[in-house]
Amino acid sequence: MAGRAVRAPGGSDSRFFTTTKKGETHELRQELNSPNRDKKKDAVKKVIANMTVGKDVAMLFTDVINCIQTENIELKKLVYLYLINYAKTQPELTLLAVNTFVKDANDPNPLIRALAVRTMGCIRVEKITEYLCEPLRKALRDDDPYVRKTAAVCVAKLYDINADLVEDQGFLQILRDLICDPNPTVVANAVAALSEIGDTSGRDVMEIDTSVLQKLLAALNECTEWGQVFILDSLAKYTPADGREAEGIIERVTPRLQHANSAVVMSAVKVVLTYLDSVTSVDTSRSFSRKLAPPLVTLLNSEPETQYVALRNINLIVQKRPGILESEIKVFFCKYNDPIYVKMEKLETIIRLVNDRNIDQVLLELKEYAQEVDVEFVRKAVRAIGRCAIKLERAAERCINVLLELIQTKVNYVLQEAVIVIKDIFRKYPNRYESIISALCENLDTLDEPEAKASIIWIIGEYAERIDNADEQLEHFLETFEEESAEVQLQLLTATVKLFLKQPEDTQDMVQRVLQLATEESDDPDLRDRGFVYWRLLSTNPEAAKAVVLSEKPNIADDTFTLEPAVLDMLIGQISTLSSIYYKPPEAFVMKQAPISRAEDEDLDDDDEDAEEYANEDGEDYEYDSNNADGLTGPSDTSNGSGAVDLLSMDDLSVNDAPAPAAAAAAAAAVPAAPGGGGIVDLFGGGAGAAAPPAAPVQKTVVCPAAQGGGLEILGAFVLRGGALFLDVDVNNRDAAPTQQLAVQLNKNTFGIVPAQQQIAFDQPLAPGASASYSLPMSLTPAMLAPPGSPVGAPVQTALKNMQTGAVLYFNIPVDGLSTMLPPAGPMGRDQFLAAWKSVDDSLEVSKEAQGLPFSGDVSAVTRKLQERNIYFVAGREAPGQQIVYYSFKLVQLHMLAEVTFPVGGSAAAPRLCIRSEAPPYAPLALQLLEAALRQ
Amino acid sequence: MSIAPVSQFFILSPRGDTIISKDYRGDAVAGTTDTFFRKVKFWESGDPPPCFTIDGVNYIYVRKNGLLFAVSTQWNVSPSMFLELLNRLAKVFKDYCGVLSEEAIRKNFILVYELLDETLDYGYPQGTSTETLRNHVRNEPILVDSVKSMRLPSALKTKTAPSSSIQKPVSGSGQKNGSQRNEIFVDILERLSVLFSQSGQVVNSSIDGCIQMKSYLSGNPELRLALNEDLVVGKANAGSSFGSVVLDDCNFHECAKLDEFESMRQLSFTPPDGEFVLLNYRMNAEFRCPFRLFPSIGDIDPYRMEVVVIVRADMPETAAGTNVVVRLPMPRNAVSVSSEVESRVPGQTAEYSANEHRVVWTIKKFQGSSELTLRAKVTLPNVVNAANRKEVGPVSMQFEIPMYNVSNLQVRYLKIAEFAKSYNPFRWVRYVTQSSSYVCRV
């Protein structure tokens, strides 16, 4: 940065940049100490100019600080600006300024008071925090709202530097009191500060109840636009008691939809959508959601940046409530001058809103888009036509006609996309539109992209009997077999086998050659495996081969971009945040936040990996095909999945019987989508290289040294991430041979942990000396619980099979129930708790007297202790001689309800612990964990 | 949990130099500005979307007069909020510095830092209105040359204010010595998006309108602005309102009081200093398009074709389009293109730009109720085929029509509320219609 600003001519502030001579520091120092105020001010300006262009002016610290004692606000501000920048490097000297701060905090001028408080909070030197407390406390109760609003934010600053201090000094309570402040801006800043503290601490420090709610709603109408956003966002976190309350809140919020600030509109939309779920009357709900349409459409007239944010959110909203924008499809038609990122999103919305009534209009548009200049946009438009065909059966033929017209243009990339979508259409409507195959075959030579090639090869194989020279066509592709990508090779292999099964007389040589190429020449394990399977099938039982290879394909649907309902609900709760732009849960990309689970997230934990998977794929901006594991581009043969299982003799390792035929079919569908990974892996939704990058580094321990592991050194640990359990492993290959696939099995264990995915498949074979990390999703099942009486916390006995060498390794992975099995789920609502408690039969309750459990008589201390372990206080009541407290927590995904009865008044009885759970087999375990947490 | 702060605000020059960079939370990662600039500069196609994430840092940015305004954050923030904020900061800087340019910001960097201190605290947006900021900001703006040379006109001599008056900083010494003129500028600005089919029919059309103001009234009196009495808001309410103005939706600046809006279509408000948008509105209903386009393609001989574009100004004679530009894309392999316009109407030229493969037709003044024609003869290296014809078009048009608006939304009056009336301000009301996306398919 240095020196860039020098070029500006003098005669203005920029003249301060022009001193680069030697002795400059000396000169500056003299000027800083000059008695002339203007000279002083100019000198400080020069110092700051140097500072902003990155020059080090730290040596002038004392001289600048000496200027702090001034009545001139402009000069004071400049000195403060300097101080904030350099305080960290000179913590000792910064203490010199403290006196001035304290004095300024008592200045009669509110601007100076606020300035002092604001600046002190920005000086991130721990030593001065203790001097900050008294001025801050005073400022929080200042007469002037400007000072109070600055002080509110300052509490958040202080919390970041020294959280304990804020708690001890009772600042949180004062902040909560500020929610009732008469000045709306103060309320808004208090809400913001509480929200941040809540996010960093992982606790709900705001505690919105009915009276707070009313205060917030009142402030909403009065405060600045930014304050409105803060308040609306905090409202979105509140769970209304009943439908009537929800309606009332929506009524109060809807006027915000007419605000000119798009952030206010978006946040209001979020509140309305969140609360709509609680509205019971269908009519009311419909009339509320109708109010959302005009403001959402209006957002499309704003700057392209705002449009983009709105569109990403609209694409979520129309999934959740398609009715809202049903009749507005025209406004999503692309404008000539829209930036590409807006066009792409509009196209997505169009596909979501297309129906039998508007399809003709939409097709006309899409056809125009397919002839524009931007290649990416054109491709997506062509794909969109295919997706319309799959979505609307009655319009399929019209869509195909448009595609044929586009093929006639002979534009290369249009052609390739058209072939790919036509293959999908064939999958969806088999034996209906084959008459167009000839038109496709005319253009074989121009196809050069793997996906398009794979698609046309699949079509040839599938409809070999209708194509006169199918064998010649395939022969043509076979010439270059070795140069093709894995995707194309796999399709060629399958298509040739299909052709052979249909016309065995002419194609014996050909199939022989392909099988040979696949099994002997190729070093791609997928191709080899598939080749072997076919070979064996064909040689042992051709009829079975026919049944498998030519079996009926599972139907496909256009759900490419459709989100799991639970993930969708989570994202709807995140509307108007980055999360809703990336379609990722915040945990996946935000570091600055402890996850707080809200009521609606609670059943979500299992799906987190889906969410992340989706997000990962979406990361490949606009790539339609990257997430077709759902089957849209899933032409393949059912043999593959099950065949692979047999071949790898996984039977003896299989713990979980689930992946039966249905799953195998799904796996087969997924194969071409993930050329790099094995079919079985995809079946579990992990995708190749499944796990998203771990949110936080986990301390893994060496569980299997290389000597014991046949050359593989394994580090592993169980870890909770986003509410789901994973086994994170690092594999260091110390062997001489590469390895790519490992199969995992766990013995019965304390927590009943089973792998949700039995194989670890690395993207690339793990070369000797290389190492890789993998996150294996885990789940809990009662069937795998160790028999009662086994020691809690015993390590999990694990077996790992190296699929390349066949060697099986046995080792233990330690698991600490308290620190890894209880996710930060947040407390359960009282009503929810009560309902859940009642729903568990009394006979399934487990309880015990905790003999010798130390109890000081202070329930809140116990509560705090438990909260550290993610066991949350729900409610408490007093009974004669005892105090009964209810806690909720989660054992990975399972809700646990706890009741702890403390003796009071000198009773000698031991505290009584009691657990109820939706999963009764886990109750004894939860009881032990609770006891352990209490005894800590 | 979107009440989340940003770490850093920065302004980069078009070359990627950091002009302003402010770290609000002491947690900014080193090198963010460079990482950001590289990503923006080397994005594969076009501009990257306005928010993206690199290595756990999220960036949100807008372009303003060639400068990049951006924030970085590690929190799950509301992108709309910070996009609005960036736009607002650009406006505040413009209000204070007079113009928004690299030079103006560099010269006023201390003022800009002071403004940044007030507008965001610890990364949370605070007050951003120009007038409340004035209570907290001490630095005087340093004018850059283009503003300095501006001279205030005498109201007696001229009825229109020079366009440079809009570059006058709102704060400053003018007010103190009483030489400030009490004037207020009101623009009813409508931007049209129209798509015509080949046959000249309207496929899609919308008006994106706003009432924009810039106030220099002393004492900030309360004002009343009245719109058409028969104005209807919301399609659902438009039942029997033939002939009246029907807006699909509208939204208001936060200063607007809407008590009398439902009954009398009247807004009362205390104008904030500087430029602000009082009302945004949107109309999707059919309206009379000011220009209609009729393109056609014919063959002259096997190697040549002729593209004719007729443009008709479908508006009263009193109105006229200015700075009209019509762009007509041509086949990429065209050997030569000769274009011709009618010589009877002066002030128009048509030129073929071989680099961009298009004919650019400019018309200085396009009178209402008139019709102009462009003929372009295209010579091709091959026999004219369907693909060549496909490459022609779509025709896009750019224009501005002063003192004319399409929606018929009118300002009936703008006056100072009775109780606050101590003087008669100068009111400059302008209607302007502009093209946003005005395209005809061929």
JSON list of C-alpha atoms in Angstrom, two decimals, chain A residues 1 4-5 7 12-13 17 45 49 52 73-74 77-78 81 111 118 124 146 149-150 153 156-157 160 189 191-192 195-196 199-200 224-226 229-230 233 237 258-263 266 270 294-295 297-298 301 303 305 308-309 330-331 333 335-337 340-341 365 368 371 574 576-579 581-582 586 589-593 598 621, chain B residues 1-3 5 15 17-18 22 25-27 43 45 47-53 56 58 61-63 74-81 83-85 87-88 106-107 109-110 113-114 117-118 121-122 124-126 128 135-136 138-139 142 191 193 195 203-204 207-208 235 248-254 280 282 284 390 394 396 436-437 439 441:
[
{"chain": "A", "resi": 1, "resn": "MET", "atom": "CA", "xyz": [0.00, 0.00, 0.00]},
{"chain": "A", "resi": 4, "resn": "ARG", "atom": "CA", "xyz": [0.26, 4.99, -3.42]},
{"chain": "A", "resi": 5, "resn": "ALA", "atom": "CA", "xyz": [-1.47, 8.10, -2.33]},
{"chain": "A", "resi": 7, "resn": "ARG", "atom": "CA", "xyz": [0.56, 11.17, -6.47]},
{"chain": "A", "resi": 12, "resn": "SER", "atom": "CA", "xyz": [-5.70, 19.38, 0.38]},
{"chain": "A", "resi": 13, "resn": "ASP", "atom": "CA", "xyz": [-5.47, 16.63, 2.93]},
{"chain": "A", "resi": 17, "resn": "PHE", "atom": "CA", "xyz": [1.10, 12.20, 2.23]},
{"chain": "A", "resi": 45, "resn": "LYS", "atom": "CA", "xyz": [-3.21, 14.42, 10.25]},
{"chain": "A", "resi": 49, "resn": "ALA", "atom": "CA", "xyz": [-2.01, 9.79, 6.58]},
{"chain": "A", "resi": 52, "resn": "THR", "atom": "CA", "xyz": [-3.38, 4.67, 6.54]},
{"chain": "A", "resi": 73, "resn": "ILE", "atom": "CA", "xyz": [-13.08, 17.31, 19.19]},
{"chain": "A", "resi": 74, "resn": "GLU", "atom": "CA", "xyz": [-11.60, 17.09, 15.73]},
{"chain": "A", "resi": 77, "resn": "LYS", "atom": "CA", "xyz": [-10.90, 12.12, 17.21]},
{"chain": "A", "resi": 78, "resn": "LEU", "atom": "CA", "xyz": [-7.68, 12.01, 15.26]},
{"chain": "A", "resi": 81, "resn": "LEU", "atom": "CA", "xyz": [-8.00, 6.99, 15.58]},
{"chain": "A", "resi": 111, "resn": "LEU", "atom": "CA", "xyz": [-20.52, 13.55, 22.08]},
{"chain": "A", "resi": 118, "resn": "ARG", "atom": "CA", "xyz": [-16.61, 3.93, 21.87]},
{"chain": "A", "resi": 124, "resn": "ARG", "atom": "CA", "xyz": [-8.17, -4.34, 22.62]},
{"chain": "A", "resi": 146, "resn": "TYR", "atom": "CA", "xyz": [-26.43, 8.65, 21.92]},
{"chain": "A", "resi": 149, "resn": "LYS", "atom": "CA", "xyz": [-26.50, 3.33, 22.30]},
{"chain": "A", "resi": 150, "resn": "THR", "atom": "CA", "xyz": [-22.72, 3.56, 22.05]},
{"chain": "A", "resi": 153, "resn": "VAL", "atom": "CA", "xyz": [-22.32, -1.87, 21.60]},
{"chain": "A", "resi": 156, "resn": "ALA", "atom": "CA", "xyz": [-20.26, -6.56, 23.10]},
{"chain": "A", "resi": 157, "resn": "LYS", "atom": "CA", "xyz": [-16.74, -5.24, 22.53]},
{"chain": "A", "resi": 160, "resn": "ASP", "atom": "CA", "xyz": [-15.04, -10.22, 23.16]},
{"chain": "A", "resi": 189, "resn": "ASN", "atom": "CA", "xyz": [-28.11, -1.70, 19.64]},
{"chain": "A", "resi": 191, "resn": "VAL", "atom": "CA", "xyz": [-30.54, -6.27, 20.73]},
{"chain": "A", "resi": 192, "resn": "ALA", "atom": "CA", "xyz": [-27.51, -6.42, 18.44]},
{"chain": "A", "resi": 195, "resn": "SER", "atom": "CA", "xyz": [-27.39, -11.28, 19.85]},
{"chain": "A", "resi": 196, "resn": "GLU", "atom": "CA", "xyz": [-23.64, -11.23, 19.32]},
{"chain": "A", "resi": 199, "resn": "ASP", "atom": "CA", "xyz": [-23.81, -16.21, 19.25]},
{"chain": "A", "resi": 200, "resn": "THR", "atom": "CA", "xyz": [-20.31, -16.29, 20.68]},
{"chain": "A", "resi": 224, "resn": "THR", "atom": "CA", "xyz": [-33.70, 3.58, 12.08]},
{"chain": "A", "resi": 225, "resn": "GLU", "atom": "CA", "xyz": [-33.75, 1.20, 9.18]},
{"chain": "A", "resi": 226, "resn": "TRP", "atom": "CA", "xyz": [-30.72, -0.71, 10.49]},
{"chain": "A", "resi": 229, "resn": "VAL", "atom": "CA", "xyz": [-33.28, -5.10, 10.71]},
{"chain": "A", "resi": 230, "resn": "PHE", "atom": "CA", "xyz": [-31.75, -5.95, 14.10]},
{"chain": "A", "resi": 233, "resn": "ASP", "atom": "CA", "xyz": [-33.97, -10.64, 13.08]},
{"chain": "A", "resi": 237, "resn": "LYS", "atom": "CA", "xyz": [-35.73, -16.21, 16.81]},
{"chain": "A", "resi": 258, "resn": "GLN", "atom": "CA", "xyz": [-43.16, -1.56, 2.25]},
{"chain": "A", "resi": 259, "resn": "HIS", "atom": "CA", "xyz": [-39.83, -0.20, 3.37]},
{"chain": "A", "resi": 260, "resn": "ALA", "atom": "CA", "xyz": [-37.48, 1.16, 0.76]},
{"chain": "A", "resi": 261, "resn": "ASN", "atom": "CA", "xyz": [-34.53, -0.65, 2.36]},
{"chain": "A", "resi": 262, "resn": "SER", "atom": "CA", "xyz": [-34.27, -4.15, 0.94]},
{"chain": "A", "resi": 263, "resn": "ALA", "atom": "CA", "xyz": [-32.69, -5.49, 4.13]},
{"chain": "A", "resi": 266, "resn": "MET", "atom": "CA", "xyz": [-35.99, -9.32, 3.53]},
{"chain": "A", "resi": 270, "resn": "LYS", "atom": "CA", "xyz": [-38.18, -13.96, 7.10]},
{"chain": "A", "resi": 294, "resn": "PRO", "atom": "CA", "xyz": [-45.44, -7.57, -4.31]},
{"chain": "A", "resi": 295, "resn": "PRO", "atom": "CA", "xyz": [-42.46, -6.61, -2.14]},
{"chain": "A", "resi": 297, "resn": "VAL", "atom": "CA", "xyz": [-41.14, -8.69, -6.94]},
{"chain": "A", "resi": 298, "resn": "THR", "atom": "CA", "xyz": [-40.25, -5.08, -6.23]},
{"chain": "A", "resi": 301, "resn": "ASN", "atom": "CA", "xyz": [-36.22, -3.62, -9.66]},
{"chain": "A", "resi": 303, "resn": "GLU", "atom": "CA", "xyz": [-29.63, -2.80, -8.16]},
{"chain": "A", "resi": 305, "resn": "GLU", "atom": "CA", "xyz": [-26.59, -6.95, -6.36]},
{"chain": "A", "resi": 308, "resn": "TYR", "atom": "CA", "xyz": [-29.20, -11.42, -6.73]},
{"chain": "A", "resi": 309, "resn": "VAL", "atom": "CA", "xyz": [-29.68, -11.70, -2.99]},
{"chain": "A", "resi": 330, "resn": "LYS", "atom": "CA", "xyz": [-43.07, -12.96, -16.21]},
{"chain": "A", "resi": 331, "resn": "VAL", "atom": "CA", "xyz": [-41.12, -10.76, -13.86]},
{"chain": "A", "resi": 333, "resn": "PHE", "atom": "CA", "xyz": [-37.78, -13.26, -17.49]},
{"chain": "A", "resi": 335, "resn": "LYS", "atom": "CA", "xyz": [-33.42, -8.68, -19.25]},
{"chain": "A", "resi": 336, "resn": "TYR", "atom": "CA", "xyz": [-30.85, -8.14, -21.89]},
{"chain": "A", "resi": 337, "resn": "ASN", "atom": "CA", "xyz": [-28.63, -6.14, -19.58]},
{"chain": "A", "resi": 340, "resn": "ILE", "atom": "CA", "xyz": [-24.92, -13.09, -15.68]},
{"chain": "A", "resi": 341, "resn": "TYR", "atom": "CA", "xyz": [-25.31, -14.00, -12.02]},
{"chain": "A", "resi": 365, "resn": "GLU", "atom": "CA", "xyz": [-38.20, -17.34, -23.64]},
{"chain": "A", "resi": 368, "resn": "GLU", "atom": "CA", "xyz": [-34.37, -17.03, -27.07]},
{"chain": "A", "resi": 371, "resn": "GLN", "atom": "CA", "xyz": [-29.36, -18.22, -28.70]},
{"chain": "A", "resi": 574, "resn": "GLN", "atom": "CA", "xyz": [-31.81, -18.18, 7.60]},
{"chain": "A", "resi": 576, "resn": "SER", "atom": "CA", "xyz": [-31.59, -12.75, 4.41]},
{"chain": "A", "resi": 577, "resn": "THR", "atom": "CA", "xyz": [-28.32, -14.16, 5.66]},
{"chain": "A", "resi": 578, "resn": "LEU", "atom": "CA", "xyz": [-25.28, -15.37, 3.77]},
{"chain": "A", "resi": 579, "resn": "SER", "atom": "CA", "xyz": [-26.40, -18.86, 4.66]},
{"chain": "A", "resi": 581, "resn": "ILE", "atom": "CA", "xyz": [-27.20, -17.22, -0.40]},
{"chain": "A", "resi": 582, "resn": "TYR", "atom": "CA", "xyz": [-24.75, -20.09, -0.24]},
{"chain": "A", "resi": 586, "resn": "PRO", "atom": "CA", "xyz": [-23.98, -21.26, 8.89]},
{"chain": "A", "resi": 589, "resn": "PHE", "atom": "CA", "xyz": [-18.68, -21.32, 6.64]},
{"chain": "A", "resi": 590, "resn": "VAL", "atom": "CA", "xyz": [-18.93, -19.14, 9.71]},
{"chain": "A", "resi": 591, "resn": "MET", "atom": "CA", "xyz": [-16.23, -19.26, 12.30]},
{"chain": "A", "resi": 592, "resn": "LYS", "atom": "CA", "xyz": [-17.43, -16.54, 14.55]},
{"chain": "A", "resi": 593, "resn": "GLN", "atom": "CA", "xyz": [-20.38, -18.24, 16.06]},
{"chain": "A", "resi": 598, "resn": "ARG", "atom": "CA", "xyz": [-33.47, -23.28, 17.52]},
{"chain": "A", "resi": 621, "resn": "ASP", "atom": "CA", "xyz": [-21.48, -22.37, -9.39]},
{"chain": "B", "resi": 1, "resn": "MET", "atom": "CA", "xyz": [-28.95, -15.01, 13.45]},
{"chain": "B", "resi": 2, "resn": "SER", "atom": "CA", "xyz": [-28.27, -12.40, 10.98]},
{"chain": "B", "resi": 3, "resn": "ILE", "atom": "CA", "xyz": [-27.69, -9.56, 13.38]},
{"chain": "B", "resi": 5, "resn": "PRO", "atom": "CA", "xyz": [-21.29, -7.43, 12.11]},
{"chain": "B", "resi": 15, "resn": "ARG", "atom": "CA", "xyz": [-6.49, -0.81, -10.22]},
{"chain": "B", "resi": 17, "resn": "ASP", "atom": "CA", "xyz": [-5.12, 0.12, -4.69]},
{"chain": "B", "resi": 18, "resn": "THR", "atom": "CA", "xyz": [-6.54, 0.47, -1.23]},
{"chain": "B", "resi": 22, "resn": "LYS", "atom": "CA", "xyz": [-11.14, 0.45, 8.15]},
{"chain": "B", "resi": 25, "resn": "ARG", "atom": "CA", "xyz": [-13.28, -5.31, 15.13]},
{"chain": "B", "resi": 26, "resn": "GLY", "atom": "CA", "xyz": [-9.56, -5.85, 15.23]},
{"chain": "B", "resi": 27, "resn": "ASP", "atom": "CA", "xyz": [-10.03, -9.24, 13.64]},
{"chain": "B", "resi": 43, "resn": "TRP", "atom": "CA", "xyz": [-13.61, -14.08, -12.24]},
{"chain": "B", "resi": 45, "resn": "SER", "atom": "CA", "xyz": [-17.30, -14.71, -16.79]},
{"chain": "B", "resi": 47, "resn": "ASP", "atom": "CA", "xyz": [-18.56, -9.97, -12.51]},
{"chain": "B", "resi": 48, "resn": "PRO", "atom": "CA", "xyz": [-18.66, -12.33, -9.58]},
{"chain": "B", "resi": 49, "resn": "PRO", "atom": "CA", "xyz": [-21.91, -12.33, -7.61]},
{"chain": "B", "resi": 50, "resn": "PRO", "atom": "CA", "xyz": [-22.06, -9.57, -5.00]},
{"chain": "B", "resi": 51, "resn": "CYS", "atom": "CA", "xyz": [-21.26, -11.90, -2.13]},
{"chain": "B", "resi": 52, "resn": "PHE", "atom": "CA", "xyz": [-18.79, -14.73, -2.04]},
{"chain": "B", "resi": 53, "resn": "THR", "atom": "CA", "xyz": [-16.52, -16.48, 0.41]},
{"chain": "B", "resi": 56, "resn": "GLY", "atom": "CA", "xyz": [-13.65, -18.44, 5.64]},
{"chain": "B", "resi": 58, "resn": "ASN", "atom": "CA", "xyz": [-17.07, -13.47, 3.29]},
{"chain": "B", "resi": 61, "resn": "TYR", "atom": "CA", "xyz": [-19.25, -5.55, -2.60]},
{"chain": "B", "resi": 62, "resn": "VAL", "atom": "CA", "xyz": [-20.70, -3.05, -5.05]},
{"chain": "B", "resi": 63, "resn": "ARG", "atom": "CA", "xyz": [-19.14, -0.96, -7.77]},
{"chain": "B", "resi": 74, "resn": "GLN", "atom": "CA", "xyz": [-16.49, -13.88, 9.23]},
{"chain": "B", "resi": 75, "resn": "TRP", "atom": "CA", "xyz": [-20.09, -13.84, 10.40]},
{"chain": "B", "resi": 76, "resn": "ASN", "atom": "CA", "xyz": [-23.34, -14.97, 8.85]},
{"chain": "B", "resi": 77, "resn": "VAL", "atom": "CA", "xyz": [-24.44, -11.44, 8.05]},
{"chain": "B", "resi": 78, "resn": "SER", "atom": "CA", "xyz": [-27.45, -10.16, 6.16]},
{"chain": "B", "resi": 79, "resn": "PRO", "atom": "CA", "xyz": [-26.11, -9.47, 2.68]},
{"chain": "B", "resi": 80, "resn": "SER", "atom": "CA", "xyz": [-29.00, -7.17, 1.85]},
{"chain": "B", "resi": 81, "resn": "MET", "atom": "CA", "xyz": [-28.16, -5.06, 4.85]},
{"chain": "B", "resi": 83, "resn": "LEU", "atom": "CA", "xyz": [-25.35, -4.04, 0.18]},
{"chain": "B", "resi": 84, "resn": "GLU", "atom": "CA", "xyz": [-27.75, -1.30, 1.23]},
{"chain": "B", "resi": 85, "resn": "LEU", "atom": "CA", "xyz": [-25.13, 0.03, 3.59]},
{"chain": "B", "resi": 87, "resn": "ASN", "atom": "CA", "xyz": [-24.83, 2.06, -1.36]},
{"chain": "B", "resi": 88, "resn": "ARG", "atom": "CA", "xyz": [-25.69, 4.35, 1.50]},
{"chain": "B", "resi": 106, "resn": "ARG", "atom": "CA", "xyz": [-8.30, 10.61, -1.24]},
{"chain": "B", "resi": 107, "resn": "LYS", "atom": "CA", "xyz": [-8.42, 14.34, -0.58]},
{"chain": "B", "resi": 109, "resn": "PHE", "atom": "CA", "xyz": [-9.71, 10.78, 3.72]},
{"chain": "B", "resi": 110, "resn": "ILE", "atom": "CA", "xyz": [-9.89, 12.16, 7.23]},
{"chain": "B", "resi": 113, "resn": "TYR", "atom": "CA", "xyz": [-12.71, 8.02, 8.30]},
{"chain": "B", "resi": 114, "resn": "GLU", "atom": "CA", "xyz": [-14.69, 10.27, 10.57]},
{"chain": "B", "resi": 117, "resn": "ASP", "atom": "CA", "xyz": [-16.57, 5.98, 12.65]},
{"chain": "B", "resi": 118, "resn": "GLU", "atom": "CA", "xyz": [-20.10, 7.26, 12.97]},
{"chain": "B", "resi": 121, "resn": "ASP", "atom": "CA", "xyz": [-19.73, 0.87, 15.35]},
{"chain": "B", "resi": 122, "resn": "TYR", "atom": "CA", "xyz": [-17.96, -2.43, 15.91]},
{"chain": "B", "resi": 124, "resn": "TYR", "atom": "CA", "xyz": [-22.86, -2.75, 13.16]},
{"chain": "B", "resi": 125, "resn": "PRO", "atom": "CA", "xyz": [-24.54, -0.08, 11.00]},
{"chain": "B", "resi": 126, "resn": "GLN", "atom": "CA", "xyz": [-25.58, 2.99, 12.99]},
{"chain": "B", "resi": 128, "resn": "THR", "atom": "CA", "xyz": [-26.39, 6.78, 7.94]},
{"chain": "B", "resi": 135, "resn": "ASN", "atom": "CA", "xyz": [-24.10, 16.61, 14.28]},
{"chain": "B", "resi": 136, "resn": "HIS", "atom": "CA", "xyz": [-21.15, 14.32, 14.74]},
{"chain": "B", "resi": 138, "resn": "ARG", "atom": "CA", "xyz": [-16.33, 17.99, 12.37]},
{"chain": "B", "resi": 139, "resn": "ASN", "atom": "CA", "xyz": [-14.20, 17.93, 9.28]},
{"chain": "B", "resi": 142, "resn": "ILE", "atom": "CA", "xyz": [-12.19, 19.75, 0.62]},
{"chain": "B", "resi": 191, "resn": "ARG", "atom": "CA", "xyz": [-36.94, 3.48, -16.11]},
{"chain": "B", "resi": 193, "resn": "SER", "atom": "CA", "xyz": [-37.92, -2.37, -19.35]},
{"chain": "B", "resi": 195, "resn": "LEU", "atom": "CA", "xyz": [-39.22, -6.57, -24.61]},
{"chain": "B", "resi": 203, "resn": "VAL", "atom": "CA", "xyz": [-43.80, -9.51, -24.59]},
{"chain": "B", "resi": 204, "resn": "ASN", "atom": "CA", "xyz": [-42.90, -8.07, -21.26]},
{"chain": "B", "resi": 207, "resn": "ILE", "atom": "CA", "xyz": [-41.82, 0.61, -15.22]},
{"chain": "B", "resi": 208, "resn": "ASP", "atom": "CA", "xyz": [-39.44, 1.03, -12.36]},
{"chain": "B", "resi": 235, "resn": "LYS", "atom": "CA", "xyz": [-53.33, -5.07, -8.75]},
{"chain": "B", "resi": 248, "resn": "ASP", "atom": "CA", "xyz": [-48.31, -2.86, -8.60]},
{"chain": "B", "resi": 249, "resn": "ASP", "atom": "CA", "xyz": [-46.36, -1.97, -5.54]},
{"chain": "B", "resi": 250, "resn": "CYS", "atom": "CA", "xyz": [-44.62, 0.94, -3.95]},
{"chain": "B", "resi": 251, "resn": "ASN", "atom": "CA", "xyz": [-42.39, 1.60, -0.98]},
{"chain": "B", "resi": 252, "resn": "PHE", "atom": "CA", "xyz": [-41.39, 4.68, 0.91]},
{"chain": "B", "resi": 253, "resn": "HIS", "atom": "CA", "xyz": [-38.44, 6.39, 2.47]},
{"chain": "B", "resi": 254, "resn": "GLU", "atom": "CA", "xyz": [-38.52, 6.12, 6.21]},
{"chain": "B", "resi": 280, "resn": "ASN", "atom": "CA", "xyz": [-40.22, 3.78, -5.29]},
{"chain": "B", "resi": 282, "resn": "ARG", "atom": "CA", "xyz": [-43.40, -0.46, -9.89]},
{"chain": "B", "resi": 284, "resn": "ASN", "atom": "CA", "xyz": [-46.19, -4.10, -14.71]},
{"chain": "B", "resi": 390, "resn": "LYS", "atom": "CA", "xyz": [-30.21, -15.74, -36.33]},
{"chain": "B", "resi": 394, "resn": "PRO", "atom": "CA", "xyz": [-31.73, -8.41, -30.82]},
{"chain": "B", "resi": 396, "resn": "SER", "atom": "CA", "xyz": [-31.52, -2.72, -28.15]},
{"chain": "B", "resi": 436, "resn": "SER", "atom": "CA", "xyz": [-33.44, 0.40, -18.63]},
{"chain": "B", "resi": 437, "resn": "SER", "atom": "CA", "xyz": [-33.64, -2.59, -20.93]},
{"chain": "B", "resi": 439, "resn": "VAL", "atom": "CA", "xyz": [-35.03, -4.65, -26.53]},
{"chain": "B", "resi": 441, "resn": "ARG", "atom": "CA", "xyz": [-36.04, -9.53, -30.80]}
]
